[in-house]
mmCIF file of C-alpha atoms in Angstrom:
data_model
loop_
_atom_site.group_PDB
_atom_site.id
_atom_site.type_symbol
_atom_site.label_atom_id
_atom_site.label_comp_id
_atom_site.label_asym_id
_atom_site.label_seq_id
_atom_site.Cartn_x
_atom_site.Cartn_y
_atom_site.Cartn_z
ATOM 1 C CA UNK A 1 -2.892 -16.438 20.553
ATOM 2 C CA UNK A 2 -3.848 -16.670 24.325
ATOM 3 C CA UNK A 3 -3.271 -13.491 25.547
ATOM 4 C CA UNK A 4 -1.472 -13.140 29.129
ATOM 5 C CA UNK A 5 -5.155 -12.369 31.331
ATOM 6 C CA UNK A 6 -6.347 -15.266 29.885
ATOM 7 C CA UNK A 7 -3.421 -17.886 30.251
ATOM 8 C CA UNK A 8 -1.307 -19.309 33.128
ATOM 9 C CA UNK A 9 -0.631 -17.296 36.328
ATOM 10 C CA UNK A 10 0.821 -17.786 39.517
ATOM 11 C CA UNK A 11 0.406 -15.484 42.704
ATOM 12 C CA UNK A 12 2.406 -14.545 45.549
ATOM 13 C CA UNK A 13 1.343 -13.046 49.305
ATOM 14 C CA UNK A 14 3.254 -12.435 52.857
ATOM 15 C CA UNK A 15 1.738 -11.438 55.989
ATOM 16 C CA UNK A 16 3.956 -9.878 58.069
ATOM 17 C CA UNK A 17 4.660 -8.869 61.774
ATOM 18 C CA UNK A 18 3.716 -5.110 60.363
ATOM 19 C CA UNK A 19 4.577 -2.478 57.097
ATOM 20 C CA UNK A 20 8.038 -1.111 57.424
ATOM 21 C CA UNK A 21 10.006 -3.345 54.805
ATOM 22 C CA UNK A 22 12.973 -2.699 56.404
ATOM 23 C CA UNK A 23 12.980 -3.942 59.811
ATOM 24 C CA UNK A 24 9.450 -6.187 60.197
ATOM 25 C CA UNK A 25 9.086 -9.855 59.125
ATOM 26 C CA UNK A 26 7.699 -12.252 57.411
ATOM 27 C CA UNK A 27 5.432 -15.052 59.417
ATOM 28 C CA UNK A 28 3.701 -16.860 56.728
ATOM 29 C CA UNK A 29 3.392 -16.685 52.504
ATOM 30 C CA UNK A 30 2.516 -18.566 49.986
ATOM 31 C CA UNK A 31 2.732 -19.019 45.827
ATOM 32 C CA UNK A 32 -0.584 -20.440 43.679
ATOM 33 C CA UNK A 33 -0.070 -21.475 40.139
ATOM 34 C CA UNK A 34 -3.099 -21.403 37.669
ATOM 35 C CA UNK A 35 -2.859 -22.996 34.024
ATOM 36 C CA UNK A 36 -5.762 -21.534 32.688
ATOM 37 C CA UNK A 37 -8.882 -19.375 34.347
ATOM 38 C CA UNK A 38 -11.223 -21.725 35.667
ATOM 39 C CA UNK A 39 -8.679 -24.575 37.026
ATOM 40 C CA UNK A 40 -7.643 -25.049 40.509
ATOM 41 C CA UNK A 41 -5.007 -24.005 41.525
ATOM 42 C CA UNK A 42 -1.357 -25.236 43.037
ATOM 43 C CA UNK A 43 -1.102 -24.083 46.010
ATOM 44 C CA UNK A 44 2.389 -24.113 48.444
ATOM 45 C CA UNK A 45 2.162 -22.280 51.331
ATOM 46 C CA UNK A 46 5.235 -21.405 53.972
ATOM 47 C CA UNK A 47 4.683 -20.802 57.940
ATOM 48 C CA UNK A 48 7.809 -18.545 59.753
ATOM 49 C CA UNK A 49 8.635 -18.166 63.023
ATOM 50 C CA UNK A 50 10.295 -15.040 62.548
ATOM 51 C CA UNK A 51 12.382 -14.950 65.680
ATOM 52 C CA UNK A 52 10.979 -11.650 66.834
ATOM 53 C CA UNK A 53 7.702 -10.705 68.457
ATOM 54 C CA UNK A 54 4.736 -10.523 67.011
ATOM 55 C CA UNK A 55 2.843 -7.646 67.971
ATOM 56 C CA UNK A 56 -0.681 -7.910 68.878
ATOM 57 C CA UNK A 57 -1.700 -5.742 66.132
ATOM 58 C CA UNK A 58 -0.529 -7.846 63.720
ATOM 59 C CA UNK A 59 -2.423 -10.763 64.748
ATOM 60 C CA UNK A 60 -5.398 -8.580 64.525
ATOM 61 C CA UNK A 61 -5.057 -8.660 61.058
ATOM 62 C CA UNK A 62 -3.809 -11.988 60.371
ATOM 63 C CA UNK A 63 -4.370 -13.886 63.004
ATOM 64 C CA UNK A 64 -1.090 -16.055 63.905
ATOM 65 C CA UNK A 65 -0.096 -15.382 67.318
ATOM 66 C CA UNK A 66 3.544 -15.486 67.960
ATOM 67 C CA UNK A 67 2.158 -18.888 70.113
ATOM 68 C CA UNK A 68 1.506 -20.511 67.366
ATOM 69 C CA UNK A 69 4.946 -19.712 65.122
ATOM 70 C CA UNK A 70 7.006 -20.370 67.499
ATOM 71 C CA UNK A 71 5.275 -23.865 67.948
ATOM 72 C CA UNK A 72 3.997 -24.321 63.870
ATOM 73 C CA UNK A 73 6.808 -22.297 62.339
ATOM 74 C CA UNK A 74 10.257 -22.660 60.467
ATOM 75 C CA UNK A 75 13.005 -20.727 60.935
ATOM 76 C CA UNK A 76 13.196 -17.877 58.204
ATOM 77 C CA UNK A 77 16.654 -19.089 56.758
ATOM 78 C CA UNK A 78 15.636 -22.403 54.910
ATOM 79 C CA UNK A 79 12.266 -20.701 54.014
ATOM 80 C CA UNK A 80 13.346 -17.812 52.305
ATOM 81 C CA UNK A 81 15.420 -19.980 49.782
ATOM 82 C CA UNK A 82 12.764 -21.712 48.920
ATOM 83 C CA UNK A 83 10.076 -19.150 48.711
ATOM 84 C CA UNK A 84 13.146 -17.468 46.279
ATOM 85 C CA UNK A 85 13.515 -20.787 44.224
ATOM 86 C CA UNK A 86 9.855 -21.062 44.157
ATOM 87 C CA UNK A 87 9.308 -17.683 42.244
ATOM 88 C CA UNK A 88 12.764 -18.296 40.108
ATOM 89 C CA UNK A 89 10.926 -21.238 38.696
ATOM 90 C CA UNK A 90 8.032 -19.111 37.432
ATOM 91 C CA UNK A 91 10.738 -17.093 35.995
ATOM 92 C CA UNK A 92 12.291 -19.905 34.341
ATOM 93 C CA UNK A 93 9.046 -21.015 32.407
ATOM 94 C CA UNK A 94 8.191 -17.338 31.781
ATOM 95 C CA UNK A 95 5.222 -17.389 33.874
ATOM 96 C CA UNK A 96 3.898 -13.670 35.397
ATOM 97 C CA UNK A 97 3.310 -14.037 38.858
ATOM 98 C CA UNK A 98 0.998 -11.635 40.593
ATOM 99 C CA UNK A 99 1.540 -9.439 43.254
ATOM 100 C CA UNK A 100 -0.586 -7.415 44.961
ATOM 101 C CA UNK A 101 1.078 -4.412 46.002
ATOM 102 C CA UNK A 102 4.231 -5.391 44.914
ATOM 103 C CA UNK A 103 7.243 -3.415 46.061
ATOM 104 C CA UNK A 104 5.983 -4.215 49.299
ATOM 105 C CA UNK A 105 5.864 -8.017 49.392
ATOM 106 C CA UNK A 106 8.881 -8.237 47.173
ATOM 107 C CA UNK A 107 10.771 -5.811 49.418
ATOM 108 C CA UNK A 108 10.246 -7.747 52.208
ATOM 109 C CA UNK A 109 11.423 -10.735 50.796
ATOM 110 C CA UNK A 110 14.788 -9.341 49.583
ATOM 111 C CA UNK A 111 15.297 -7.569 52.948
ATOM 112 C CA UNK A 112 14.601 -11.616 55.174
ATOM 113 C CA UNK A 113 17.046 -13.096 51.969
ATOM 114 C CA UNK A 114 19.840 -10.254 52.968
ATOM 115 C CA UNK A 115 19.026 -10.981 56.680
ATOM 116 C CA UNK A 116 19.145 -14.793 56.529
ATOM 117 C CA UNK A 117 20.904 -15.639 53.627
ATOM 118 C CA UNK A 118 23.008 -12.936 53.074
ATOM 119 C CA UNK A 119 21.905 -12.948 49.561
ATOM 120 C CA UNK A 120 19.313 -11.068 47.237
ATOM 121 C CA UNK A 121 16.030 -11.301 45.428
ATOM 122 C CA UNK A 122 17.588 -9.739 42.166
ATOM 123 C CA UNK A 123 20.570 -12.936 42.496
ATOM 124 C CA UNK A 124 17.509 -15.316 41.538
ATOM 125 C CA UNK A 125 16.479 -13.496 38.408
ATOM 126 C CA UNK A 126 20.114 -12.804 36.709
ATOM 127 C CA UNK A 127 19.048 -15.540 34.054
ATOM 128 C CA UNK A 128 15.191 -14.990 34.025
ATOM 129 C CA UNK A 129 13.830 -11.775 34.982
ATOM 130 C CA UNK A 130 10.654 -12.368 36.872
ATOM 131 C CA UNK A 131 7.552 -10.839 35.100
ATOM 132 C CA UNK A 132 5.438 -8.676 37.849
ATOM 133 C CA UNK A 133 1.740 -8.175 36.975
ATOM 134 C CA UNK A 134 0.577 -5.826 40.177
ATOM 135 C CA UNK A 135 -3.516 -5.389 39.951
ATOM 136 C CA UNK A 136 -3.041 -1.759 41.966
ATOM 137 C CA UNK A 137 -1.075 -0.844 40.003
ATOM 138 C CA UNK A 138 -2.323 -1.745 36.704
ATOM 139 C CA UNK A 139 -6.492 -0.563 38.118
ATOM 140 C CA UNK A 140 -5.132 2.428 39.184
ATOM 141 C CA UNK A 141 -3.468 3.205 35.831
ATOM 142 C CA UNK A 142 -6.537 1.932 34.042
ATOM 143 C CA UNK A 143 -9.406 3.719 35.780
ATOM 144 C CA UNK A 144 -7.356 6.430 37.283
ATOM 145 C CA UNK A 145 -10.082 8.730 37.771
ATOM 146 C CA UNK A 146 -12.459 6.379 39.296
ATOM 147 C CA UNK A 147 -12.325 8.237 43.473
ATOM 148 C CA UNK A 148 -11.830 5.009 45.733
ATOM 149 C CA UNK A 149 -9.625 3.235 47.792
ATOM 150 C CA UNK A 150 -7.243 0.368 46.095
ATOM 151 C CA UNK A 151 -6.466 -1.748 48.968
ATOM 152 C CA UNK A 152 -7.144 -6.078 47.781
ATOM 153 C CA UNK A 153 -10.672 -6.011 49.198
ATOM 154 C CA UNK A 154 -11.674 -2.374 47.321
ATOM 155 C CA UNK A 155 -11.004 -4.488 44.312
ATOM 156 C CA UNK A 156 -12.363 -7.560 44.640
ATOM 157 C CA UNK A 157 -15.810 -5.318 45.144
ATOM 158 C CA UNK A 158 -14.895 -3.508 42.022
ATOM 159 C CA UNK A 159 -14.164 -6.405 39.755
ATOM 160 C CA UNK A 160 -16.688 -8.179 41.529
ATOM 161 C CA UNK A 161 -14.070 -11.144 42.543
ATOM 162 C CA UNK A 162 -14.417 -13.326 46.042
ATOM 163 C CA UNK A 163 -12.759 -13.053 49.071
ATOM 164 C CA UNK A 164 -12.172 -15.737 51.183
ATOM 165 C CA UNK A 165 -10.749 -15.431 54.252
ATOM 166 C CA UNK A 166 -9.046 -11.932 53.961
ATOM 167 C CA UNK A 167 -5.426 -11.775 55.470
ATOM 168 C CA UNK A 168 -4.823 -15.397 55.211
ATOM 169 C CA UNK A 169 -1.552 -15.936 52.691
ATOM 170 C CA UNK A 170 -2.379 -18.177 49.773
ATOM 171 C CA UNK A 171 -6.217 -16.976 49.928
ATOM 172 C CA UNK A 172 -5.326 -13.139 49.423
ATOM 173 C CA UNK A 173 -3.182 -14.547 46.229
ATOM 174 C CA UNK A 174 -6.004 -16.251 44.726
ATOM 175 C CA UNK A 175 -8.063 -13.479 44.767
ATOM 176 C CA UNK A 176 -5.374 -11.078 43.552
ATOM 177 C CA UNK A 177 -4.567 -13.520 40.461
ATOM 178 C CA UNK A 178 -8.175 -13.445 39.813
ATOM 179 C CA UNK A 179 -8.466 -9.405 40.177
ATOM 180 C CA UNK A 180 -5.625 -9.562 37.507
ATOM 181 C CA UNK A 181 -7.658 -11.774 34.695
ATOM 182 C CA UNK A 182 -10.461 -9.188 34.967
ATOM 183 C CA UNK A 183 -8.439 -6.151 35.029
ATOM 184 C CA UNK A 184 -7.128 -7.722 31.525
ATOM 185 C CA UNK A 185 -10.895 -8.851 30.481
ATOM 186 C CA UNK A 186 -12.186 -5.023 31.561
ATOM 187 C CA UNK A 187 -9.434 -3.270 29.775
ATOM 188 C CA UNK A 188 -9.055 -5.469 26.639
ATOM 189 C CA UNK A 189 -9.003 -3.360 24.349
ATOM 190 C CA UNK A 190 -5.529 -1.503 26.000
ATOM 191 C CA UNK A 191 -3.775 -4.884 27.188
ATOM 192 C CA UNK A 192 -4.305 -7.366 24.661
ATOM 193 C CA UNK A 193 -1.390 -6.824 22.745
ATOM 194 C CA UNK A 194 1.192 -6.052 24.835
ATOM 195 C CA UNK A 195 3.160 -8.980 26.231
ATOM 196 C CA UNK A 196 3.743 -9.674 30.390
ATOM 197 C CA UNK A 197 7.780 -8.461 29.787
ATOM 198 C CA UNK A 198 6.060 -4.892 27.886
ATOM 199 C CA UNK A 199 3.444 -4.685 30.817
ATOM 200 C CA UNK A 200 6.336 -5.160 33.729
ATOM 201 C CA UNK A 201 8.283 -2.343 32.078
ATOM 202 C CA UNK A 202 4.973 -0.413 32.081
ATOM 203 C CA UNK A 203 4.204 -1.195 35.316
ATOM 204 C CA UNK A 204 7.364 0.417 36.567
ATOM 205 C CA UNK A 205 6.525 3.910 35.041
ATOM 206 C CA UNK A 206 3.111 4.062 35.963
ATOM 207 C CA UNK A 207 3.974 3.401 39.485
ATOM 208 C CA UNK A 208 6.855 5.972 39.717
ATOM 209 C CA UNK A 209 3.829 8.790 37.951
ATOM 210 C CA UNK A 210 1.193 7.659 40.506
ATOM 211 C CA UNK A 211 4.511 7.641 43.286
ATOM 212 C CA UNK A 212 4.553 11.691 42.069
ATOM 213 C CA UNK A 213 1.365 12.272 41.811
ATOM 214 C CA UNK A 214 0.690 10.994 45.906
ATOM 215 C CA UNK A 215 3.614 12.773 46.734
ATOM 216 C CA UNK A 216 2.692 15.663 45.274
ATOM 217 C CA UNK A 217 -0.670 15.791 47.242
ATOM 218 C CA UNK A 218 1.052 15.166 50.188
ATOM 219 C CA UNK A 219 2.974 17.854 49.931
ATOM 220 C CA UNK A 220 -0.102 20.452 49.338
ATOM 221 C CA UNK A 221 -1.707 18.506 52.402
ATOM 222 C CA UNK A 222 1.552 18.959 54.578
ATOM 223 C CA UNK A 223 2.116 15.127 55.362
ATOM 224 C CA UNK A 224 5.920 14.621 55.230
ATOM 225 C CA UNK A 225 5.290 10.680 54.216
ATOM 226 C CA UNK A 226 7.923 10.092 51.995
ATOM 227 C CA UNK A 227 6.555 7.489 48.947
ATOM 228 C CA UNK A 228 8.963 5.597 46.715
ATOM 229 C CA UNK A 229 8.781 5.352 43.310
ATOM 230 C CA UNK A 230 10.870 2.146 42.476
ATOM 231 C CA UNK A 231 8.885 -0.434 41.120
ATOM 232 C CA UNK A 232 8.736 -3.635 41.490
ATOM 233 C CA UNK A 233 11.828 -3.768 43.966
ATOM 234 C CA UNK A 234 12.560 -1.033 46.338
ATOM 235 C CA UNK A 235 16.651 -0.206 46.606
ATOM 236 C CA UNK A 236 18.564 -1.482 49.503
ATOM 237 C CA UNK A 237 19.211 1.279 52.228
ATOM 238 C CA UNK A 238 22.178 1.434 52.976
ATOM 239 C CA UNK A 239 21.419 0.471 56.652
ATOM 240 C CA UNK A 240 19.195 -2.108 56.163
ATOM 241 C CA UNK A 241 17.521 -3.365 59.408
#
């Protein structure tokens, strides 16, 4: 039987106006689907006019200017519907979806759905659950004592995956997918008997433990930042933007 990391996978990524999942907006998104390792992935891209100013700092990261998005981007409401539908189609066929740092991208998408569609991300998965693979959580659990950062670029270097056009949603999604396959192969003895559904459940436990560890470190260093243990989606706040 083919192991999950040698089988069909999808990957999802976004580029945004900033890093606050409650107030920032999606400006681009991509879903890539790969039927088997080494095959050409099918890529769907979305470009969004967020309807709010795009900070210069965000443009420096992903290269998308406010002018370009106003001219070429689509309104958020139909895009968020299409993105959620595309992800639900992956869930319906049982294809795992790789999302690097899933609580960021998926929570942003959830807030955009609430903002523009009076909906939520969970409503799309009431019949078929979304099976998420988060290479950041996997790597941090499986190689927990390695002293290095765990950004996508760092993981690509660690697992010898080429990252072209970093901070392009499609390029980042492809790289995250390949990193996840590489994690699976490197730690095959610990992962090959686990199904994507079992891994999804385990990652929620692993991420919560990782969050508690980081929160304890923040407390020791006097940092007031709060680490949310929820994975792959943060709970909604009473006054989400």
